[in-house]
Coordinates of C-alpha atoms in Angstrom, one line a residue:
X1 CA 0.0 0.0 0.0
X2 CA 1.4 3.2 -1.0
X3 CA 2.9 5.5 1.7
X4 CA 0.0 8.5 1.6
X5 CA -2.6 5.8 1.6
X6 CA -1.1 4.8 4.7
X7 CA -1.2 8.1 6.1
X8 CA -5.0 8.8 6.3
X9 CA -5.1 6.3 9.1
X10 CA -5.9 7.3 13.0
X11 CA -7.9 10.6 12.3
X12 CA -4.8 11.9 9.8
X13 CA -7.9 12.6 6.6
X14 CA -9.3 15.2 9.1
X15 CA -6.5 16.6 9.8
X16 CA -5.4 16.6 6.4
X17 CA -8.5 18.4 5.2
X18 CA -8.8 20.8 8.0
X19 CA -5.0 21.7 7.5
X20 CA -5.3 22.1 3.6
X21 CA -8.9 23.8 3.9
X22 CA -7.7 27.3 3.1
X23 CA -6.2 26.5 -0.3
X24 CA -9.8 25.1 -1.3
X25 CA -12.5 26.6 -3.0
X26 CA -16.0 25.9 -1.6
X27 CA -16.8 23.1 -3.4
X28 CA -13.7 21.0 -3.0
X29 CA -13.7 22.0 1.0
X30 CA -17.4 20.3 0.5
X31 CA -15.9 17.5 -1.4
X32 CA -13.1 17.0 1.4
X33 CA -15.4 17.0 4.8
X34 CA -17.9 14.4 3.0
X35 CA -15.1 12.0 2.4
X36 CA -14.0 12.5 5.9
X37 CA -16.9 12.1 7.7
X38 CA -17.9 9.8 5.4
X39 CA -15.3 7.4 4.3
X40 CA -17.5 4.1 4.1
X41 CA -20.6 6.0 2.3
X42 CA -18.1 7.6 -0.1
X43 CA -15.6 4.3 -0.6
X44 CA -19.1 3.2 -1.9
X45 CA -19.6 5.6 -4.5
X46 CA -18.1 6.1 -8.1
X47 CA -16.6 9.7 -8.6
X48 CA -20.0 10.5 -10.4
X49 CA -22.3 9.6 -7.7
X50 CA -19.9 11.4 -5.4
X51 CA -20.2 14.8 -7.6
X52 CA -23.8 14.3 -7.4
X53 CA -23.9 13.7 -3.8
X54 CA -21.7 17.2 -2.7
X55 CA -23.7 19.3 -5.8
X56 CA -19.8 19.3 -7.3
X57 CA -18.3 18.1 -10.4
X58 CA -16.2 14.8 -11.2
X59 CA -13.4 17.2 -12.6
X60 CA -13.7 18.9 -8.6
X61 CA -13.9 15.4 -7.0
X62 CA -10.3 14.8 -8.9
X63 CA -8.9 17.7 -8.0
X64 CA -9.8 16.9 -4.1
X65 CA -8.5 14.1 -4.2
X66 CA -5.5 14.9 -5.5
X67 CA -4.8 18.1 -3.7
X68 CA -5.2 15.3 -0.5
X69 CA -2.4 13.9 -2.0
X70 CA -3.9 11.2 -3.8
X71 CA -3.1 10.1 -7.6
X72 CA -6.7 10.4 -8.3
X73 CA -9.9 9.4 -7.2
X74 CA -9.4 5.6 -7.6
X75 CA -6.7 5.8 -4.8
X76 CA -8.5 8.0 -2.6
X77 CA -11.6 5.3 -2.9
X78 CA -8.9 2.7 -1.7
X79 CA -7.8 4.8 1.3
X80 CA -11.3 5.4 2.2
X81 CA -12.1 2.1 2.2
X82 CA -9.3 0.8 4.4
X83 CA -10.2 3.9 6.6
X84 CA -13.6 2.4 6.7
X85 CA -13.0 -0.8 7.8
X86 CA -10.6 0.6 11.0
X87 CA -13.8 2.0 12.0
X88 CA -15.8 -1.2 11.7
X89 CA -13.2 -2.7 14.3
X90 CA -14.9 -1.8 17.5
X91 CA -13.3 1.6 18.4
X92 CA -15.5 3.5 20.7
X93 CA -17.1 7.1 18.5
X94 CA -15.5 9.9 19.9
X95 CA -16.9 12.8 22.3
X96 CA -17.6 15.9 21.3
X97 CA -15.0 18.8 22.3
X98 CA -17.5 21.6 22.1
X99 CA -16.9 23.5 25.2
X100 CA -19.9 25.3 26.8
X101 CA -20.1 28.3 29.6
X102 CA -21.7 26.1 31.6
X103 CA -20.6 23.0 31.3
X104 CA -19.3 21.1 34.7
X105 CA -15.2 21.2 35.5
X106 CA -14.9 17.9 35.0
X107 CA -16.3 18.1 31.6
X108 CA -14.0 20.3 30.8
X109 CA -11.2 18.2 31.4
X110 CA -12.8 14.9 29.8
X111 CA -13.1 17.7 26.9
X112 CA -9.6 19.0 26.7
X113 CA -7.8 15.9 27.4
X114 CA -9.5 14.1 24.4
X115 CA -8.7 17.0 21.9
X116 CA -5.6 17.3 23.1
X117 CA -4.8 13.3 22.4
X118 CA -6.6 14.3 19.1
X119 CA -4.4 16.8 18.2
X120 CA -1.2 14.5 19.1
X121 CA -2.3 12.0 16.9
X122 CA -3.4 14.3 14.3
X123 CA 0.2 16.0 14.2
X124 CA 1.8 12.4 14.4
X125 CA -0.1 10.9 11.4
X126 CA 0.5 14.1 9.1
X127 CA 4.3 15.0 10.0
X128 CA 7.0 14.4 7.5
X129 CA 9.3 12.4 8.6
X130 CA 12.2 13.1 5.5
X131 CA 11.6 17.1 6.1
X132 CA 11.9 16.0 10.2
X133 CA 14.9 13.9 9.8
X134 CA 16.8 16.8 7.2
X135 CA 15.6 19.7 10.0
X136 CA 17.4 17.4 12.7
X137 CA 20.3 17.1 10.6
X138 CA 20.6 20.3 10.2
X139 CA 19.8 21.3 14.1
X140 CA 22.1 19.0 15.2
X141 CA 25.5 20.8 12.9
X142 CA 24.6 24.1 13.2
X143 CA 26.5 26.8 14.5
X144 CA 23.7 28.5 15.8
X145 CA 20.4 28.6 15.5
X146 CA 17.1 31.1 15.7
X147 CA 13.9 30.8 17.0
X148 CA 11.3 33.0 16.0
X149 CA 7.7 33.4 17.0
X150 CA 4.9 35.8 18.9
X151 CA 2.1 35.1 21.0
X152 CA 1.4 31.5 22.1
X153 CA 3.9 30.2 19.6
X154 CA 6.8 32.4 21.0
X155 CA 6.1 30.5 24.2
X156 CA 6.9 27.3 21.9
X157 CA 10.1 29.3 20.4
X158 CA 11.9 29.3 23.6
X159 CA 10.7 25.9 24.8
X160 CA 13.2 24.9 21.9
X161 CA 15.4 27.3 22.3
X162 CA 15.6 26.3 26.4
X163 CA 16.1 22.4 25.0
X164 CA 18.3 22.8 22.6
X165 CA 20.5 25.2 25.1
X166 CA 20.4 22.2 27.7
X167 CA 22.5 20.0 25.3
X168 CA 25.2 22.8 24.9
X169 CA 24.1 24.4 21.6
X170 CA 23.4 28.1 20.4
X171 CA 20.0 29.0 19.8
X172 CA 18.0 32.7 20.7
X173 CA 14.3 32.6 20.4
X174 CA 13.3 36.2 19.2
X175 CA 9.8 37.7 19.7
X176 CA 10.4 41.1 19.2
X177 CA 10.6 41.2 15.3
X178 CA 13.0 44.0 14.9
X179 CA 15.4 42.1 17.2
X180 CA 14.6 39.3 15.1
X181 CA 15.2 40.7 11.2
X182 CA 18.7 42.2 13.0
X183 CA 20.1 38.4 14.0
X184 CA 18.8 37.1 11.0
X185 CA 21.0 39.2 9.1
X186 CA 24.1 37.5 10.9
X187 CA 23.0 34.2 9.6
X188 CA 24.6 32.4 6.9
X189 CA 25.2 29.0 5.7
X190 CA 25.7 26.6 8.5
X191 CA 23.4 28.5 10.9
X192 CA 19.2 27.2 11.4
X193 CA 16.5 29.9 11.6
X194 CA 13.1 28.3 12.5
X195 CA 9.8 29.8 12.2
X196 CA 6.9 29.0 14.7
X197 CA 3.4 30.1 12.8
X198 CA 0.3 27.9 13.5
X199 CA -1.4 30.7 10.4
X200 CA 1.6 30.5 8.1
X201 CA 1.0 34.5 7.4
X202 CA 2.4 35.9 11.1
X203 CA 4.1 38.6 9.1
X204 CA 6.6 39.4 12.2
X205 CA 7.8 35.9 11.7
X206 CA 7.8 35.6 8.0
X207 CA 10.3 38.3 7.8
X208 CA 13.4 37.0 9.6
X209 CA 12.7 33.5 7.8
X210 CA 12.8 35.1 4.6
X211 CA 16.1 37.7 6.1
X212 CA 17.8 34.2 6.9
X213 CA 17.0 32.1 3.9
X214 CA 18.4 34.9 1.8
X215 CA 21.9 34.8 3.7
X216 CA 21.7 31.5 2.9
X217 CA 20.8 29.9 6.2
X218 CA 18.8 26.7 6.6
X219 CA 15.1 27.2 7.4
X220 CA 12.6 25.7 9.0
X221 CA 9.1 26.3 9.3
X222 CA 6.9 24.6 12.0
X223 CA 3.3 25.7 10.3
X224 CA -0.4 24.2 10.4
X225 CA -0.9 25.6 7.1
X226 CA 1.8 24.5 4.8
X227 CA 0.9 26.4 1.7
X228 CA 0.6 29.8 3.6
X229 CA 3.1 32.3 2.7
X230 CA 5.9 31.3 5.4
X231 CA 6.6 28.2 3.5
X232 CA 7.9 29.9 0.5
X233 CA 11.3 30.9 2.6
X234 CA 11.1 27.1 4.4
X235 CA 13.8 24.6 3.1
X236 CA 11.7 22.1 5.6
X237 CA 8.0 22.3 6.7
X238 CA 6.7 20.5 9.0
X239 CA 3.1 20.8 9.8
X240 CA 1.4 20.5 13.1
X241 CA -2.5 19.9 13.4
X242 CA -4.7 22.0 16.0
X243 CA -7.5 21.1 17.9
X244 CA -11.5 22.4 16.9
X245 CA -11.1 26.4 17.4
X246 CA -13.9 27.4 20.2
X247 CA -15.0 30.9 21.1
X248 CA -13.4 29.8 24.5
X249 CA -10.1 28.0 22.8
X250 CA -9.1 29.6 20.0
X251 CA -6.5 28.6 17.5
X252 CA -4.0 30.7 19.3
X253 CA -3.9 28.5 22.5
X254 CA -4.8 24.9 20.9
X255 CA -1.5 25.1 18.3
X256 CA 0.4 25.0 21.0
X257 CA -0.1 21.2 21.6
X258 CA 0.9 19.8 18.1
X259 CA 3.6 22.5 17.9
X260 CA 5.3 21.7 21.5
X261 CA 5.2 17.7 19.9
X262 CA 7.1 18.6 16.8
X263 CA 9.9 20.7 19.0
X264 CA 9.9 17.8 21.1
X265 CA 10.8 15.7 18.0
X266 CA 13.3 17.8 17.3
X267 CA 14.8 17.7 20.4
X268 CA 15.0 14.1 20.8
X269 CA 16.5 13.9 17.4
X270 CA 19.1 16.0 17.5
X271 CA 19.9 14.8 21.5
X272 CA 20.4 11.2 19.8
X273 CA 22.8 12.9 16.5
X274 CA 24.7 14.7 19.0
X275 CA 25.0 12.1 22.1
X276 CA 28.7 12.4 22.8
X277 CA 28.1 15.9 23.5
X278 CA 24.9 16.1 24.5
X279 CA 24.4 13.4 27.4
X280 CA 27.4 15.5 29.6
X281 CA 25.9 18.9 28.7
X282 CA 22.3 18.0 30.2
X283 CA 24.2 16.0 32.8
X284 CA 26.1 19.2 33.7
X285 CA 22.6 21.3 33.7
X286 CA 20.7 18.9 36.2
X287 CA 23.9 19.0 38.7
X288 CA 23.9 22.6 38.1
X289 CA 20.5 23.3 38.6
X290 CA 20.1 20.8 41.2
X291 CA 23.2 22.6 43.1
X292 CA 21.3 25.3 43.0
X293 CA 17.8 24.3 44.9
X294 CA 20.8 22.9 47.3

């Protein structure tokens, strides 16, 4: 079975439809949520009687599909259908997240800690694992690296930045874009600049990225839109998923969870290129910090 047939499995079709939404017109967004909420109805039905079904054409049913990343609709049919029968196995339907005002604390958490296990799976399933491994590779030699990211996802800039200082590299997370386009202008080959944008279009952070890819620096953009404009300046993107925006969790807060597991990936990765130096450097920080609460 072909790797991106594989990849629709565990909840990672949503994910790839609400991640790839914005590039769709109206009716391929209403082509995209019927497959996905639909996968055993629609594995059913020929590309015609899908058309019909959505009020689309078979030429937008194609197009769908293959914007899913799909050769065409036969293969999409194929991943549905195996999508279909994980469903059949027994797996118990899952709650809805919808938060209300009034709803008890302890619904709130059943609430929060399923999307959040939602998100983790969704970011999982969709993550690129080449683009990972060349980001890692590239972490892991780099003279220095920079973070950059506002708001909630500058809170994820210097969660790597803080990891990746514990195993005795360089890295600055910048917030402040004007601090931000000045060090990217000292970057050049051999250095990492990352961008943290759960929109893709955070102009402050789009700016360095595109400062340091110029100087020739490696980039790397940790997105949940991958075809919004940050990607253009990207050597690797890796996408994140999110959990359902609410009016009292919005996109802001929930991007945090798929974007603290791909730093964590990171991390781990370049810990495990960089072992001989890396084991003794955290080593040293837990004996210093731990000297410290003495």
């Amino acid at each position: 079975m072909p790797q991106d047939v594989k990849e629709i499995f565990g909840g990672a079709l949503a994910a790839k439809v609400r991640a790839l939404a914005p590039s769709m017109t109206r009716s391929m967004q209403r082509v995209a949520e019927t497959v996905a909420g639909d996968p055993a109805g629609c594995a059913a039905l020929t590309v015609t009687r899908l058309a019909e079904r959505t009020g689309t054409s078979e030429a937008t049913v194609v197009r769908t599909a293959r914007l899913l990343g799909y050769g065409g609709y036969r293969d999409l049919r194929l991943a549905l259908a195996g999508l279909a029968a994980q469903q059949q196995s027994g797996r118990a339907p899952a709650i809805t997240t919808d938060i209300a005002v009034d709803d008890p604390i302890a619904d709130v958490v059943a609430k929060l800690a399923h999307d959040e296990r939602q998100t983790l799976a969704d970011t999982a399933a969709g993550l690129d694992t080449v683009q990972l491994g060349a980001a890692v590779a590239a972490l892991a030699g780099a003279r220095r690296t920079d973070v950059y990211g506002v708001g909630a996802s500058g809170l994820v800039a210097q969660d790597l930045v803080q990891k990746l200082l514990r195993i005795g590299l360089v890295a600055h997370a910048h917030s402040d874009p004007h601090l931000a386009v000045t060090n990217a202008v000292q970057l050049r080959a051999g250095d990492v600049a990352v961008a943290i944008t759960h929109s893709g279009s955070t102009r402050d952070v789009i700016e360095p990225l595109r400062v340091a890819f110029e100087r020739g620096a490696t980039t790397v953009a940790i997105t949940g839109r991958p075809g919004g404009a940050v990607a253009q300046y990207a050597d690797q993107v890796l996408t994140t998923s999110t959990a359902r925006e609410s009016e009292l969790r919005p996109a802001a807060m929930s991007s945090r969870t798929g974007q603290l597991l791909v730093v964590d990936c990171l991390f781990v990765g370049v810990a495990q290129r960089t072992y001989d130096t890396a084991a003794p450097a955290l080593a040293a920080s837990y004996e210093a910090l731990a000297h410290r609460h003495r």
